[in-house]
Amino acid sequence: MVNAVPSSPESPFLAACRGEEPGRTPVWFMRQAGRSLPEYKEARAGTSMLEACRTPELVCEITMQPVRRYGVDAAIFFSDIVVPLAAIGLDIEIVPGVGPVVAEPLRTEADLKRLRNLDPCDVGYVTEAVGLLRKELGDTPLIGFAGAPFTLASYLIEGGPSRDHAKTKALMKSQPAVWHGIASRLAAICGEFLRVQVEAGAQAVQLFDSWAGALSEADYREFALPHSTAALAGVAQSVPRIHFGVGTGHLLEAMAETGAEVSGVDFRIPLDEAAKRLPDKVLQGNLDPALVLADDAALTAETDRVVAAGRAAKGHVFNLGHGVLPDSDPGKLKLVVDRVHETTTR
Ligand code: CP3
């Protein structure tokens, strides 16, 4: 077990994650740091994404920006899912408007040796940035994160973003031993990346399996679930663990088997329906990010609907059903935070 830093007992976010009654429904947004904020664009000017992730003062500033502006109940650490992969020496670049691009994709058994274990010293800038943030954040909890093995493997095998994940699925089925070799090494890397953040002071973690929805339930169970379970096991019993994927309505029960305390629900499944299927889980979600671009009346009505549906769950952390869209107006996100707080404060 890792040594988690004790955190403020009254945080609505942590109370909700633990299945306790929070003073109000907590709210934060996936991809709240970066993307739409003008102060983010200013802070990042002239610095590449990966360089920014390796600069503790900048990480601290960007992580704080949405906390200051929106008054959200949790901060998400500013980094990226490919940071630990770049840290072990893989040649990865984050191309603006595209996403992670890998110079030499992994496809064969010989490529396995390129996935060495992550040493905490490889990401000393993460430890330092988390330490700075805990001082800045006061009582607001910090969420650490990692990409899940399947989602990371897809970038490494495809060489970049992919719509159909065809090469990944083909490798899984035709060379299952190579697949499990890649995914188990990624699980170790991502488990270590989570542990580093928790040891440094992160009070919760989220595992992003953004592309898991591309798998059938049977394939998810065989090729992804064991590796995500292993990745999350490293921080079990130390902090609440949130598990999230997109288009994963058919995988809700299977993904819950990883043991995460909180299940992320994307916007395609109403929370009350998800609550019937996962009565023992705290749910996180699930306002459609596109609604943030709607007028105030529609946005408020939909926010209220999500809050109401969330009451069916064991606990509810309000969030979007996926990340903030780049065109989002920060004022609209503030409206959502205020509405959730106003309507749920006990
Ligand atoms: O608020 C936050 O969530 C900030 C931290 C964060 C980033 N990426 C910063 C980032 C987190 C949690 C992520 C996770 C991430 N990265 C995921 C899982 C979440 C999801 O959206 O499903 C994935 C799949 C990635 C891979 C990745 N990195 C993509 C698809 C992109 C977008 C490319 C683009 O420009 O549209 C990135 C780059 C990235 N990661 C940016 C940020 C702020 C944009 C880079 C920039 O501003 O130049």
mmCIF file of N, CA, C and O and ligand atoms in Angstrom, residues 28-35 40 44 49 76-82 94-100 145 151 155 208 210-211 244 246 322-323, ligand 1:
data_model
loop_
_atom_site.group_PDB
_atom_site.id
_atom_site.type_symbol
_atom_site.label_atom_id
_atom_site.label_comp_id
_atom_site.label_asym_id
_atom_site.label_seq_id
_atom_site.Cartn_x
_atom_site.Cartn_y
_atom_site.Cartn_z
ATOM 1 N N TRP A 28 -16.508 18.708 -11.078
ATOM 2 C CA TRP A 28 -15.267 19.086 -11.775
ATOM 3 C C TRP A 28 -15.459 18.649 -13.221
ATOM 4 O O TRP A 28 -16.434 17.942 -13.532
ATOM 5 N N PHE A 29 -14.567 19.057 -14.094
ATOM 6 C CA PHE A 29 -14.720 18.726 -15.516
ATOM 7 C C PHE A 29 -13.475 18.041 -16.047
ATOM 8 O O PHE A 29 -12.356 18.534 -15.855
ATOM 9 N N MET A 30 -13.684 16.921 -16.756
ATOM 10 C CA MET A 30 -12.554 16.314 -17.447
ATOM 11 C C MET A 30 -12.057 17.320 -18.477
ATOM 12 O O MET A 30 -12.867 17.960 -19.152
ATOM 13 N N ARG A 31 -10.761 17.448 -18.587
ATOM 14 C CA ARG A 31 -10.104 18.422 -19.469
ATOM 15 C C ARG A 31 -10.452 19.862 -19.093
ATOM 16 O O ARG A 31 -10.531 20.721 -19.957
ATOM 17 N N GLN A 32 -10.648 20.107 -17.795
ATOM 18 C CA GLN A 32 -10.948 21.485 -17.368
ATOM 19 C C GLN A 32 -9.720 22.393 -17.472
ATOM 20 O O GLN A 32 -9.838 23.604 -17.647
ATOM 21 N N ALA A 33 -8.539 21.783 -17.335
ATOM 22 C CA ALA A 33 -7.299 22.555 -17.480
ATOM 23 C C ALA A 33 -6.942 22.536 -18.963
ATOM 24 O O ALA A 33 -7.030 21.511 -19.606
ATOM 25 N N GLY A 34 -6.525 23.684 -19.473
ATOM 26 C CA GLY A 34 -6.198 23.725 -20.896
ATOM 27 C C GLY A 34 -7.455 23.894 -21.714
ATOM 28 O O GLY A 34 -8.497 24.275 -21.197
ATOM 29 N N ARG A 35 -7.337 23.605 -22.986
ATOM 30 C CA ARG A 35 -8.474 23.723 -23.890
ATOM 31 C C ARG A 35 -9.004 25.139 -24.024
ATOM 32 O O ARG A 35 -8.400 25.952 -24.648
ATOM 33 N N TYR A 40 -4.911 29.917 -20.180
ATOM 34 C CA TYR A 40 -4.124 28.722 -20.513
ATOM 35 C C TYR A 40 -3.325 28.978 -21.786
ATOM 36 O O TYR A 40 -2.121 28.709 -21.837
ATOM 37 N N ARG A 44 0.745 28.828 -22.029
ATOM 38 C CA ARG A 44 1.383 27.808 -22.852
ATOM 39 C C ARG A 44 2.144 28.359 -24.053
ATOM 40 O O ARG A 44 2.901 27.615 -24.695
ATOM 41 N N MET A 49 3.572 20.944 -25.572
ATOM 42 C CA MET A 49 2.766 20.287 -24.541
ATOM 43 C C MET A 49 3.646 19.463 -23.585
ATOM 44 O O MET A 49 3.544 19.579 -22.362
ATOM 45 N N ILE A 76 -7.696 18.644 -11.525
ATOM 46 C CA ILE A 76 -7.071 17.507 -12.207
ATOM 47 C C ILE A 76 -5.668 17.944 -12.587
ATOM 48 O O ILE A 76 -5.469 19.038 -13.116
ATOM 49 N N PHE A 77 -4.729 17.084 -12.268
ATOM 50 C CA PHE A 77 -3.309 17.374 -12.515
ATOM 51 C C PHE A 77 -3.086 17.632 -14.000
ATOM 52 O O PHE A 77 -3.528 16.849 -14.842
ATOM 53 N N PHE A 78 -2.403 18.711 -14.342
ATOM 54 C CA PHE A 78 -2.118 18.999 -15.746
ATOM 55 C C PHE A 78 -0.942 18.155 -16.210
ATOM 56 O O PHE A 78 0.198 18.312 -15.740
ATOM 57 N N SER A 79 -1.239 17.227 -17.111
ATOM 58 C CA SER A 79 -0.227 16.333 -17.662
ATOM 59 C C SER A 79 -0.853 15.693 -18.891
ATOM 60 O O SER A 79 -1.801 16.243 -19.447
ATOM 61 N N ASP A 80 -0.376 14.558 -19.303
ATOM 62 C CA ASP A 80 -1.034 13.832 -20.391
ATOM 63 C C ASP A 80 -0.799 12.342 -20.197
ATOM 64 O O ASP A 80 0.174 11.942 -19.551
ATOM 65 N N ILE A 81 -1.685 11.534 -20.796
ATOM 66 C CA ILE A 81 -1.554 10.087 -20.629
ATOM 67 C C ILE A 81 -0.251 9.542 -21.211
ATOM 68 O O ILE A 81 0.208 8.485 -20.793
ATOM 69 N N VAL A 82 0.351 10.266 -22.174
ATOM 70 C CA VAL A 82 1.591 9.740 -22.765
ATOM 71 C C VAL A 82 2.859 10.218 -22.040
ATOM 72 O O VAL A 82 3.965 9.797 -22.413
ATOM 73 N N ILE A 94 3.276 15.286 -28.922
ATOM 74 C CA ILE A 94 1.847 15.613 -28.914
ATOM 75 C C ILE A 94 1.644 16.721 -29.935
ATOM 76 O O ILE A 94 2.103 17.845 -29.759
ATOM 77 N N VAL A 95 1.006 16.367 -31.035
ATOM 78 C CA VAL A 95 0.845 17.312 -32.141
ATOM 79 C C VAL A 95 -0.448 18.103 -31.928
ATOM 80 O O VAL A 95 -1.526 17.500 -31.781
ATOM 81 N N PRO A 96 -0.354 19.448 -31.878
ATOM 82 C CA PRO A 96 -1.558 20.260 -31.629
ATOM 83 C C PRO A 96 -2.669 19.955 -32.638
ATOM 84 O O PRO A 96 -2.413 19.869 -33.836
ATOM 85 N N GLY A 97 -3.865 19.762 -32.129
ATOM 86 C CA GLY A 97 -5.016 19.488 -32.988
ATOM 87 C C GLY A 97 -5.094 18.042 -33.457
ATOM 88 O O GLY A 97 -6.050 17.639 -34.110
ATOM 89 N N VAL A 98 -4.068 17.240 -33.165
ATOM 90 C CA VAL A 98 -4.040 15.832 -33.606
ATOM 91 C C VAL A 98 -4.050 14.911 -32.389
ATOM 92 O O VAL A 98 -4.950 14.092 -32.209
ATOM 93 N N GLY A 99 -3.041 15.072 -31.523
ATOM 94 C CA GLY A 99 -2.905 14.202 -30.359
ATOM 95 C C GLY A 99 -1.541 13.538 -30.386
ATOM 96 O O GLY A 99 -0.646 13.960 -31.120
ATOM 97 N N PRO A 100 -1.371 12.479 -29.571
ATOM 98 C CA PRO A 100 -0.056 11.830 -29.488
ATOM 99 C C PRO A 100 0.309 11.104 -30.789
ATOM 100 O O PRO A 100 -0.517 10.391 -31.354
ATOM 101 N N PHE A 145 -3.857 11.106 -12.524
ATOM 102 C CA PHE A 145 -4.471 10.249 -13.543
ATOM 103 C C PHE A 145 -3.425 9.499 -14.354
ATOM 104 O O PHE A 145 -2.236 9.824 -14.325
ATOM 105 N N THR A 151 -5.972 1.965 -23.973
ATOM 106 C CA THR A 151 -5.935 3.266 -24.659
ATOM 107 C C THR A 151 -4.491 3.657 -24.998
ATOM 108 O O THR A 151 -4.202 4.127 -26.093
ATOM 109 N N TYR A 155 -2.465 3.980 -29.000
ATOM 110 C CA TYR A 155 -1.570 5.013 -29.563
ATOM 111 C C TYR A 155 -0.233 4.407 -29.994
ATOM 112 O O TYR A 155 0.307 4.728 -31.045
ATOM 113 N N PHE A 208 -8.084 6.781 -17.298
ATOM 114 C CA PHE A 208 -8.794 7.100 -18.546
ATOM 115 C C PHE A 208 -8.643 5.947 -19.518
ATOM 116 O O PHE A 208 -7.551 5.741 -20.067
ATOM 117 N N SER A 210 -10.151 5.871 -22.484
ATOM 118 C CA SER A 210 -11.003 6.620 -23.403
ATOM 119 C C SER A 210 -11.510 5.780 -24.570
ATOM 120 O O SER A 210 -12.626 5.973 -25.021
ATOM 121 N N TRP A 211 -10.696 4.887 -25.080
ATOM 122 C CA TRP A 211 -11.101 4.169 -26.306
ATOM 123 C C TRP A 211 -11.596 2.745 -26.053
ATOM 124 O O TRP A 211 -11.816 1.983 -26.988
ATOM 125 N N PHE A 244 -12.925 5.574 -16.154
ATOM 126 C CA PHE A 244 -13.746 6.229 -17.168
ATOM 127 C C PHE A 244 -13.439 5.736 -18.582
ATOM 128 O O PHE A 244 -12.288 5.497 -18.933
ATOM 129 N N VAL A 246 -15.263 6.093 -22.906
ATOM 130 C CA VAL A 246 -16.246 6.753 -23.777
ATOM 131 C C VAL A 246 -16.974 5.701 -24.614
ATOM 132 O O VAL A 246 -16.333 4.791 -25.134
ATOM 133 N N HIS A 322 -17.777 13.546 -21.285
ATOM 134 C CA HIS A 322 -16.411 13.401 -21.797
ATOM 135 C C HIS A 322 -15.761 14.756 -21.573
ATOM 136 O O HIS A 322 -16.319 15.581 -20.847
ATOM 137 N N GLY A 323 -14.594 15.005 -22.151
ATOM 138 C CA GLY A 323 -13.862 16.231 -21.838
ATOM 139 C C GLY A 323 -14.505 17.503 -22.378
ATOM 140 O O GLY A 323 -15.296 17.469 -23.321
HETATM 141 O O1 CP3 B 1 -7.958 19.146 -17.501
HETATM 142 C C1 CP3 B 1 -7.335 18.155 -17.872
HETATM 143 O O2 CP3 B 1 -7.914 17.059 -17.950
HETATM 144 C C2 CP3 B 1 -5.889 18.350 -18.197
HETATM 145 C C3 CP3 B 1 -5.003 17.187 -18.177
HETATM 146 C C4 CP3 B 1 -5.164 16.229 -19.346
HETATM 147 C C5 CP3 B 1 -4.674 16.417 -20.664
HETATM 148 N N1 CP3 B 1 -4.865 15.259 -21.356
HETATM 149 C C6 CP3 B 1 -4.029 17.635 -21.175
HETATM 150 C C7 CP3 B 1 -3.913 17.822 -22.638
HETATM 151 C C8 CP3 B 1 -5.736 14.966 -19.280
HETATM 152 C C9 CP3 B 1 -6.450 14.304 -18.117
HETATM 153 C C10 CP3 B 1 -5.521 14.371 -20.561
HETATM 154 C C11 CP3 B 1 -5.917 12.994 -20.838
HETATM 155 C C12 CP3 B 1 -5.830 12.487 -22.204
HETATM 156 N N2 CP3 B 1 -4.874 12.724 -23.163
HETATM 157 C C13 CP3 B 1 -6.714 11.521 -22.712
HETATM 158 C C14 CP3 B 1 -7.869 10.929 -21.950
HETATM 159 C C15 CP3 B 1 -8.998 11.905 -21.840
HETATM 160 C C16 CP3 B 1 -9.909 11.994 -23.030
HETATM 161 O O3 CP3 B 1 -10.112 13.107 -23.491
HETATM 162 O O4 CP3 B 1 -10.461 10.965 -23.434
HETATM 163 C C17 CP3 B 1 -6.321 11.231 -24.021
HETATM 164 C C18 CP3 B 1 -7.002 10.271 -24.960
HETATM 165 C C19 CP3 B 1 -5.143 11.979 -24.289
HETATM 166 C C20 CP3 B 1 -4.324 11.996 -25.529
HETATM 167 C C21 CP3 B 1 -4.313 13.360 -26.087
HETATM 168 N N3 CP3 B 1 -3.448 14.341 -25.676
HETATM 169 C C22 CP3 B 1 -5.224 13.934 -27.012
HETATM 170 C C23 CP3 B 1 -6.339 13.198 -27.710
HETATM 171 C C24 CP3 B 1 -4.892 15.286 -27.135
HETATM 172 C C25 CP3 B 1 -5.629 16.354 -27.903
HETATM 173 C C26 CP3 B 1 -4.948 16.810 -29.142
HETATM 174 C C27 CP3 B 1 -5.550 18.150 -29.567
HETATM 175 O O5 CP3 B 1 -4.777 19.116 -29.620
HETATM 176 O O6 CP3 B 1 -6.766 18.212 -29.809
HETATM 177 C C28 CP3 B 1 -3.775 15.522 -26.304
HETATM 178 C C29 CP3 B 1 -3.093 16.801 -26.073
HETATM 179 C C30 CP3 B 1 -3.496 17.484 -24.816
HETATM 180 N N4 CP3 B 1 -3.542 16.895 -23.586
HETATM 181 C C31 CP3 B 1 -3.837 18.848 -24.684
HETATM 182 C C32 CP3 B 1 -4.087 19.066 -23.325
HETATM 183 C C33 CP3 B 1 -4.454 20.364 -22.649
HETATM 184 C C34 CP3 B 1 -3.881 19.848 -25.825
HETATM 185 C C35 CP3 B 1 -2.484 20.272 -26.136
HETATM 186 C C36 CP3 B 1 -2.355 21.744 -26.330
HETATM 187 O O7 CP3 B 1 -3.040 22.547 -25.680
HETATM 188 O O8 CP3 B 1 -1.450 22.081 -27.130
#
